[in-house]
Tab-separated table of C-alpha atoms in Angstrom:
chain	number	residue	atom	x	y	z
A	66	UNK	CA	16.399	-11.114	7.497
A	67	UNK	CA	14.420	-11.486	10.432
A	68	UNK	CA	14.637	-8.933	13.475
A	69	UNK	CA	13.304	-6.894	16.072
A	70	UNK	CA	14.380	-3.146	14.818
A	71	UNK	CA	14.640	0.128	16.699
A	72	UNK	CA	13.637	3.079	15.783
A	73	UNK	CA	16.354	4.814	14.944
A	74	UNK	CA	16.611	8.962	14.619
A	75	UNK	CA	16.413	10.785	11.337
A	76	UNK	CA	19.583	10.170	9.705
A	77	UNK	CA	21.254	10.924	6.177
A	78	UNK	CA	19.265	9.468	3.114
A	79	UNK	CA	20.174	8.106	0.057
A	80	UNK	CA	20.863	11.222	-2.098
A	81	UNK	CA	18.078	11.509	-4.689
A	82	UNK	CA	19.595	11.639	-8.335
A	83	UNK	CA	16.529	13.353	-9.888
A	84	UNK	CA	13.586	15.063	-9.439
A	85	UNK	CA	9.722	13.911	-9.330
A	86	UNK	CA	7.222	14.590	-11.923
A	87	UNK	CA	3.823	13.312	-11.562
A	88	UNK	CA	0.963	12.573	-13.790
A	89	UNK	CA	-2.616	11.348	-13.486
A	90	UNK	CA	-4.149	8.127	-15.156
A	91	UNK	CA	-6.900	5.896	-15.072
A	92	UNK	CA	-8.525	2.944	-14.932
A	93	UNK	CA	-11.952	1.233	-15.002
A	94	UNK	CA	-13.160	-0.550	-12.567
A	95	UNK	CA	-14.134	-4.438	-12.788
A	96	UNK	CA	-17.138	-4.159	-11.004
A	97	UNK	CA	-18.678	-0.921	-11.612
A	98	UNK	CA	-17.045	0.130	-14.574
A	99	UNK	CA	-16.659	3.434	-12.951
A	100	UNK	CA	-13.408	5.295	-13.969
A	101	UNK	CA	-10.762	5.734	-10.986
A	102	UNK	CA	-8.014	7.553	-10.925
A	103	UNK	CA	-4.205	6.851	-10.403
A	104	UNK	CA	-1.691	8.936	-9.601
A	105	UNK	CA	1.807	8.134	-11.242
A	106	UNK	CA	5.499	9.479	-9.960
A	107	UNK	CA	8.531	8.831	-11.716
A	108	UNK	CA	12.002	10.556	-12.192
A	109	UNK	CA	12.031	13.615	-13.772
A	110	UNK	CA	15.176	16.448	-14.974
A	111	UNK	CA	12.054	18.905	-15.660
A	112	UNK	CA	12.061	21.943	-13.174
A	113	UNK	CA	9.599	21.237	-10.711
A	114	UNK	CA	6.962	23.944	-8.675
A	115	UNK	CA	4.601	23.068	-5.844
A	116	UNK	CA	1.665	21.984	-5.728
A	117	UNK	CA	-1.342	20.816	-3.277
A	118	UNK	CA	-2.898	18.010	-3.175
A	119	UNK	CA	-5.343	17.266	-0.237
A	120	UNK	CA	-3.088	18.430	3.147
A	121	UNK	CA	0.248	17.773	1.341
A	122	UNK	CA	2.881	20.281	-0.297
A	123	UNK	CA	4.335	18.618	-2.989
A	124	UNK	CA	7.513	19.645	-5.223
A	125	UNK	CA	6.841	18.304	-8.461
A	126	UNK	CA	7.133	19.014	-12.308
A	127	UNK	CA	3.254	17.972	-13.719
A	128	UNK	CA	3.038	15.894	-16.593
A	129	UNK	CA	7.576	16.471	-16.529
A	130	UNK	CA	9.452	14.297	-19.148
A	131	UNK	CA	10.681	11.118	-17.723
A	132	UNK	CA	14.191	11.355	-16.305
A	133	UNK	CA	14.541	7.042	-17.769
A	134	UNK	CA	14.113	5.173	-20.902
A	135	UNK	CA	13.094	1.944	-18.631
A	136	UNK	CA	12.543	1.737	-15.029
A	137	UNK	CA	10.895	-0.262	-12.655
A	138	UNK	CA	7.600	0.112	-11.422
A	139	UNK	CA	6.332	-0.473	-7.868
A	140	UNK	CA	1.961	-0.166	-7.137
A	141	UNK	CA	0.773	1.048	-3.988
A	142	UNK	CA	-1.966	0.461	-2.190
A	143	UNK	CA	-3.505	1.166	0.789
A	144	UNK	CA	-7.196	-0.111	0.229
A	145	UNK	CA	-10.024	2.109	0.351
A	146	UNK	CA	-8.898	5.281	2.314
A	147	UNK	CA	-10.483	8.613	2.716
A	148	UNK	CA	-6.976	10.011	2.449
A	149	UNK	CA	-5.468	8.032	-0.645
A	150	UNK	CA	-1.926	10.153	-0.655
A	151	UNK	CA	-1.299	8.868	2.989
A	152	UNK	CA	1.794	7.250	1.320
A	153	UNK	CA	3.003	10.093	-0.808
A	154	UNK	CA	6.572	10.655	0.546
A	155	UNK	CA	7.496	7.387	-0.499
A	156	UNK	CA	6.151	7.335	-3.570
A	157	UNK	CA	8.108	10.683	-3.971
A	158	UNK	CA	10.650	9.175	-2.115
A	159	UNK	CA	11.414	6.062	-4.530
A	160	UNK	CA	10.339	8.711	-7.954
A	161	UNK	CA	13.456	10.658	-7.058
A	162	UNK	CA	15.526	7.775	-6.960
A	163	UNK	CA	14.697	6.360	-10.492
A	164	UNK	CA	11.516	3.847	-10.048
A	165	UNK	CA	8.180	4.784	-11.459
A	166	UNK	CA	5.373	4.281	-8.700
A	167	UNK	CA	1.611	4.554	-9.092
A	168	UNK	CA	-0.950	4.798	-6.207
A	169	UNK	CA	-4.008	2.784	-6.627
A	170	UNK	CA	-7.720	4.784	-5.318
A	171	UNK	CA	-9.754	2.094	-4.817
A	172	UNK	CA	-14.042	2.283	-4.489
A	173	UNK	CA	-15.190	1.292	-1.366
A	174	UNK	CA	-14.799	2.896	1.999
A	175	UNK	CA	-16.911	5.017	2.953
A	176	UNK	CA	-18.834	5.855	-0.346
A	177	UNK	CA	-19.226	9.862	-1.582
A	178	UNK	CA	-21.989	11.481	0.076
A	179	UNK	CA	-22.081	8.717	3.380
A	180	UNK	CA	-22.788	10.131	6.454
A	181	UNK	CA	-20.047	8.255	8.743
A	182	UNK	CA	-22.185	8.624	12.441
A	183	UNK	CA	-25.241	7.406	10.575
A	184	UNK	CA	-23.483	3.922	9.686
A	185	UNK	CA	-24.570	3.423	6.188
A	186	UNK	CA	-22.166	3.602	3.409
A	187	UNK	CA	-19.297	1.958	5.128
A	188	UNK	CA	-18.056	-1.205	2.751
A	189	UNK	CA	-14.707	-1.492	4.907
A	190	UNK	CA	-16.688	-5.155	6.604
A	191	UNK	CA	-18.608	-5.806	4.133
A	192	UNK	CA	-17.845	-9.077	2.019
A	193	UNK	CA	-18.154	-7.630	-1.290
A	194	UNK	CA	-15.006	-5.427	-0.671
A	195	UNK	CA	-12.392	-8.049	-0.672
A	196	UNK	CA	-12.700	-9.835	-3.820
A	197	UNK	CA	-12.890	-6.542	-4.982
A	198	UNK	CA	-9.950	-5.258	-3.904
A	199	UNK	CA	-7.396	-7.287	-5.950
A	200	UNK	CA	-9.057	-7.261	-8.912
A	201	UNK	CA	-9.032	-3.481	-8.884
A	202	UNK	CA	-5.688	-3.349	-8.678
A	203	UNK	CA	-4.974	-5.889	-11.180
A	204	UNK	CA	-6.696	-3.068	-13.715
A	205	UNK	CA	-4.835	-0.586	-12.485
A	206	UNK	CA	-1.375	-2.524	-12.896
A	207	UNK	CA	-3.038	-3.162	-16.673
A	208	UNK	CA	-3.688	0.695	-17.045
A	209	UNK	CA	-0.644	1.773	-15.860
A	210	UNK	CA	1.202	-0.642	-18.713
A	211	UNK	CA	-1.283	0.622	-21.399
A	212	UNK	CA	-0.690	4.537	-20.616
A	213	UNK	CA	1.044	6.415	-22.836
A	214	UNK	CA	4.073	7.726	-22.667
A	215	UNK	CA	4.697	6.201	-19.411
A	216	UNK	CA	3.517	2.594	-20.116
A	217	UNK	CA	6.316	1.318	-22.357
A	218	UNK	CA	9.266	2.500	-19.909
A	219	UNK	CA	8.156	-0.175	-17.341
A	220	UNK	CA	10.408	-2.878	-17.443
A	221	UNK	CA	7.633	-5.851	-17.123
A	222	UNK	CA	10.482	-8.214	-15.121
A	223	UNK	CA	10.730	-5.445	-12.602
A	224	UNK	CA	7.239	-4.795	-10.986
A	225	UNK	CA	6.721	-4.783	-7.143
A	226	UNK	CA	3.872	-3.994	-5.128
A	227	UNK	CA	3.862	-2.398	-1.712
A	228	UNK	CA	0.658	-3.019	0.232
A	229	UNK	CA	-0.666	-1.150	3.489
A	230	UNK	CA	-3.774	-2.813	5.554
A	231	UNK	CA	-6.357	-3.787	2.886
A	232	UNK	CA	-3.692	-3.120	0.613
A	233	UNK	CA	-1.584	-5.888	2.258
A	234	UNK	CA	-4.756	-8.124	1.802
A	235	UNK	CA	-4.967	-7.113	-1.779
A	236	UNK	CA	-1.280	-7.477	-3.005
A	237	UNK	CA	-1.271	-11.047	-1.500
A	238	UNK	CA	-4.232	-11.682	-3.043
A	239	UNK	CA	-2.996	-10.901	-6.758
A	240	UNK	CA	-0.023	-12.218	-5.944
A	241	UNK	CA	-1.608	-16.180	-5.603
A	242	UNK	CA	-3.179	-16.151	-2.335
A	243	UNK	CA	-6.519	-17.433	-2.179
A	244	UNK	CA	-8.670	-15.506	0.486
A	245	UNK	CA	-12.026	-16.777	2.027
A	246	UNK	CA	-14.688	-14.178	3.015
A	247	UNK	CA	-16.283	-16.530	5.013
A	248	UNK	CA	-13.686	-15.909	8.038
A	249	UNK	CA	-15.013	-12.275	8.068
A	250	UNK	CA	-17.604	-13.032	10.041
A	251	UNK	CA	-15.723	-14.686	12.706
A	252	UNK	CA	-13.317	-12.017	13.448
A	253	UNK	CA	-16.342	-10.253	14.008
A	254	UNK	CA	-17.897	-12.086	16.102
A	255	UNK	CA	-15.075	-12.319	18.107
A	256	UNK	CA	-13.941	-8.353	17.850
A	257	UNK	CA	-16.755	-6.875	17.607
A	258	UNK	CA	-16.184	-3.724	18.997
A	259	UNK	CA	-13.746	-3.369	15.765
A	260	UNK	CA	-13.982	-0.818	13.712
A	261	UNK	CA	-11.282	-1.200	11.392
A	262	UNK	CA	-12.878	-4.282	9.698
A	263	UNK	CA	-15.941	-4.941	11.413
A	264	UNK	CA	-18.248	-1.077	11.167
A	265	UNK	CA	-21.943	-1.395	11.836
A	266	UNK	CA	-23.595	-3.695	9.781
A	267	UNK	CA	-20.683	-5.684	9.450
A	268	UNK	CA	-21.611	-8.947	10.507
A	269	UNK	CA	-25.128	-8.998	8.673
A	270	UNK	CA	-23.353	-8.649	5.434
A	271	UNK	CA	-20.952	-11.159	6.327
A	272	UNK	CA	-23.744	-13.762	6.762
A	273	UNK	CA	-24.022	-14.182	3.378
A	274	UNK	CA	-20.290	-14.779	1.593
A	275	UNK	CA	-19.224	-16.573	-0.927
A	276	UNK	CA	-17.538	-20.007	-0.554
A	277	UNK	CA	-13.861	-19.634	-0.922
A	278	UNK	CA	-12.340	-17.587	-3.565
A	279	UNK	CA	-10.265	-18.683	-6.729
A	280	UNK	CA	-6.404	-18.464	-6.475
A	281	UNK	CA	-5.493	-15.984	-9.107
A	282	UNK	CA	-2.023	-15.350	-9.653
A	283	UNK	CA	-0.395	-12.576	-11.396
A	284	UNK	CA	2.826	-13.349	-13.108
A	285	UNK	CA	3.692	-9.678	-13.227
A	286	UNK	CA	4.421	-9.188	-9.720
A	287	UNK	CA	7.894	-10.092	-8.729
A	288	UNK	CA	8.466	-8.624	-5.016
A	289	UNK	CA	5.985	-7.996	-2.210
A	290	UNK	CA	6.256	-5.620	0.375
A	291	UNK	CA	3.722	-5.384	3.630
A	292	UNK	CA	2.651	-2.860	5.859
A	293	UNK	CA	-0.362	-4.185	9.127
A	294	UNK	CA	-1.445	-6.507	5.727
A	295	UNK	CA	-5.047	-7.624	6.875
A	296	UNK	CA	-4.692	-11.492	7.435
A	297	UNK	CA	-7.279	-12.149	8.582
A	298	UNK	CA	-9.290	-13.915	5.528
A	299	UNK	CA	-6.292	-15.770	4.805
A	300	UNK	CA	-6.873	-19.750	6.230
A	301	UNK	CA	-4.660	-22.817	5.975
A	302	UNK	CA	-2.901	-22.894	3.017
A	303	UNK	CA	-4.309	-19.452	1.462
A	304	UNK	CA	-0.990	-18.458	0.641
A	305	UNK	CA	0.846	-21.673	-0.631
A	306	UNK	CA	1.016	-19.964	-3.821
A	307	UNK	CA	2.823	-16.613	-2.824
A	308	UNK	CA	6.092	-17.769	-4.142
A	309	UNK	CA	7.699	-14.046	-4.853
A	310	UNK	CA	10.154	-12.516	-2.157
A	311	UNK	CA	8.222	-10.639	0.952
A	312	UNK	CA	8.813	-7.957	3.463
A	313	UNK	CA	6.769	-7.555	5.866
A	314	UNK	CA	6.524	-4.487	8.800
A	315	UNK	CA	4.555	-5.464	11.889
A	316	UNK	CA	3.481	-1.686	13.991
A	317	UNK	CA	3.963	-3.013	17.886
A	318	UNK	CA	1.042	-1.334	18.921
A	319	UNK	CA	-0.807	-1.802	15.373
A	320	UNK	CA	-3.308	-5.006	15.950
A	321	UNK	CA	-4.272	-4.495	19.770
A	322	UNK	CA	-7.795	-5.911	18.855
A	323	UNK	CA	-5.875	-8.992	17.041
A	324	UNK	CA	-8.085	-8.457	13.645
A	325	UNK	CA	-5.465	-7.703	11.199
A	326	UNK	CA	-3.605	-10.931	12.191
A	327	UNK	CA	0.044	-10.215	10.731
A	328	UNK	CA	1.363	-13.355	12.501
A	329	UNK	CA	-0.886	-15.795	10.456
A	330	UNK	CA	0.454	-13.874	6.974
A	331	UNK	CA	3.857	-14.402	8.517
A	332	UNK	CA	3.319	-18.174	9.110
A	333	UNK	CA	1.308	-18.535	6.296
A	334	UNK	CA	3.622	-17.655	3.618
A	335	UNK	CA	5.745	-20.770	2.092
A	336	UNK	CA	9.474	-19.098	2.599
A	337	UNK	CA	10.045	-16.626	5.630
A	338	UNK	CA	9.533	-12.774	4.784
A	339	UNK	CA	12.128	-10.641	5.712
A	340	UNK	CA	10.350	-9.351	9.121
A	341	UNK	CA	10.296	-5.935	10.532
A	342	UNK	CA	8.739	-5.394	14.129
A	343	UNK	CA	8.274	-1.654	14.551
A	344	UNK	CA	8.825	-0.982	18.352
A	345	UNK	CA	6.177	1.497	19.552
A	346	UNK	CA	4.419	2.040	16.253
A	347	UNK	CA	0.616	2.408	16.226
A	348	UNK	CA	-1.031	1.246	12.679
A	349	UNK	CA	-0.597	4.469	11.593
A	350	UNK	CA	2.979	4.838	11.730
A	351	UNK	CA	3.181	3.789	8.027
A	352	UNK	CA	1.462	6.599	6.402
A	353	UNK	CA	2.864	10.200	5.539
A	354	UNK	CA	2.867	12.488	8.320
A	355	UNK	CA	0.110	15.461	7.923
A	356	UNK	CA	1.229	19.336	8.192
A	357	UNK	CA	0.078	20.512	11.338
A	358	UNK	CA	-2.380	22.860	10.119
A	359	UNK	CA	-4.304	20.129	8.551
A	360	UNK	CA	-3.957	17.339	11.666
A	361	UNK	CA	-7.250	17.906	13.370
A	362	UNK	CA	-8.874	16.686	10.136
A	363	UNK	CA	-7.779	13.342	10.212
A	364	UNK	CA	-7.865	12.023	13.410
A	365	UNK	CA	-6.460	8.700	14.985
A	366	UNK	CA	-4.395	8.273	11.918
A	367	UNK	CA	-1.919	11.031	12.166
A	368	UNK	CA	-1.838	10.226	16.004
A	369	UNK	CA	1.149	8.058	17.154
A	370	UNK	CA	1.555	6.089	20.423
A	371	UNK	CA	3.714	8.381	23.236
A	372	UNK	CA	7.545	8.861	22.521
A	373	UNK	CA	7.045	7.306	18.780
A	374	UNK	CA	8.629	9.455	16.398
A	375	UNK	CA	6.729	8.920	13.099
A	376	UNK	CA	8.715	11.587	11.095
A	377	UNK	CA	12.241	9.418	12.604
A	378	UNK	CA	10.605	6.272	11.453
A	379	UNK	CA	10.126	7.317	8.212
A	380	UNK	CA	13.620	8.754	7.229
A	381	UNK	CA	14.714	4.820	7.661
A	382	UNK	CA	12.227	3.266	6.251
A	383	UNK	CA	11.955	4.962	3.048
A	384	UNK	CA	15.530	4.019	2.824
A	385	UNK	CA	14.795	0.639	3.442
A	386	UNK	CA	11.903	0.041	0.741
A	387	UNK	CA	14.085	1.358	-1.809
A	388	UNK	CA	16.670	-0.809	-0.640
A	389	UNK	CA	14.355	-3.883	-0.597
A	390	UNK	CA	12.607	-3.397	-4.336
A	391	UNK	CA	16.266	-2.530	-5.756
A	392	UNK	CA	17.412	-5.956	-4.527
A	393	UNK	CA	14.107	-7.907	-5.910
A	394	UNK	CA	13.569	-6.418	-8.458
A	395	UNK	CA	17.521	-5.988	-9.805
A	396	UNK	CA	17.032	-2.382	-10.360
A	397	UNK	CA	20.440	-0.630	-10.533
A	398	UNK	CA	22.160	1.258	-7.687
């Protein structure tokens, strides 16, 4: 399906047939061999009781039985974030609905203890971060199969992946596409007032990359579905080998500077994605919106261009990512 979408107004979901219960894994990094955590959410009967995590009120039953004896599974990532629930409500969302779904943390960012206005610490444009990035969530797709009790009720034919910015970068990167760190430097050079992939330092670090990476495909994942992906290190051919079905959202207002480059992942990939442009969306638009009370603390990314109607947005599109994985991945109704 290819379109240009509206925005439509909140409207009546898909009833949820069980509750959420959540539980914390995880797994150890390639690199560092630094433990990081996942959060998992899956279907639940258990009662459930709030609780907080970072600005977010969540109804959940901790550690609850699971609702399924087999379920699909769907990752999410959003790269390194300094707010990694920003997708909670779907995960939530798709948990209440019968699919098991684990957020990724991923090191890098802006490391512990970095001062952001002294401009040390930030790894977002740095080349080590990329090759990185898949890999880590290749582990955690390993530690979420090898956790116990959860690990055996994946179904390993029904695993999706739903990838958000870096995230995009690093789903399509375990997923067979072969990325080239080299090309960092010339979005820099040619955005360099970018921030999202190009902070200070940036292009020094990007002087010295490695030659083109390794395609490295992961069987496991069977569906693909992309938020702003980051494109950008993606050349001719990178993602020949990305042969499992693909959604893709484009935000309207998302890539003013033209760094994430969602139109080369769109003509890059070998069969058409079903497309999605969001009309008026910033980049932001994706992620869970924040209480009120807790906006001021994160900035640009719980702002939204004028008239947009993030909370609107979301009531369809949670709908339609549980529609998309239940088609790839043959989950039932």
């Amino acid at each position: 399906m290819t379109g240009l979408l509206p925005v439509l107004p909140a409207r009546a979901e898909t009833p949820a047939q069980f509750r959420a219960a959540v539980s914390q894994i995880a797994y150890a990094d390639p690199g560092t061999g630094k433990t990081v955590p996942i959060l998992l959410l899956y279907p639940t009967r258990d009662h459930v009781q709030p609780i907080r995590r970072g600005p977010y009120h969540l109804n959940v039953a901790p550690e609850g039985g699971p609702a399924l004896d087999s379920m699909p599974l769907v990752m999410m990532t959003q790269g390194p974030a300094r707010n990694g629930l920003a997708m909670v409500s779907v995960a939530l969302f798709l948990a209440r609905r019968g699919m098991m779904t684990a957020i990724v943390t991923h090191l890098g960012g802006m490391e512990p203890g970095a001062d952001p206005r002294a401009g040390k610490g930030d790894r977002v444009g740095t080349v080590p971060l990329w090759p990185e990035l898949p890999l880590q969530l290749r582990a955690a797709l390993d530690a979420v199969l090898d956790s116990s009790p959860m690990g055996f009720r994946v179904d390993r034919q029904r695993i999706g992946v739903l990838g958000y910015a870096a995230g995009g970068h690093a789903a399509l990167a375990a997923a067979g596409g072969v990325a080239d760190p080299g090309r960092l430097a010339q979005v820099c050079a040619a955005h360099p007032d970018d921030r999202t992939l190009c902070p200070a330092g940036a292009k020094t670090n990007a002087a010295a990359t490695p030659k083109r990476l390794e395609a490295a495909t992961d069987p496991r994942i069977r569906s693909l579905l992309l938020m702003d992906p980051v494109g950008a290190l993606f050349g001719d051919g990178a993602l020949s080998r990305v042969t499992v079905p693909v959604r893709l959202y484009e935000a309207e207002k998302g890539d003013e500077s033209g760094a994430l480059q969602v139109a080369r992942v769109r003509g890059l990939l070998p069969r058409p994605p079903e497309y999605d442009l969001v009309p008026g969306a910033g980049h932001y638009a994706f992620l869970t919106p924040v209480p009120a009370s807790a906006a001021a603390r994160f900035g640009a990314t719980v702002q939204d261009p004028p008239g947009f109607d993030r909370a609107g947005f979301h009531a369809r599109l949670n709908d339609e990512i549980l529609d998309y994985f239940r088609r790839t991945l043959n989950a039932a109704p």
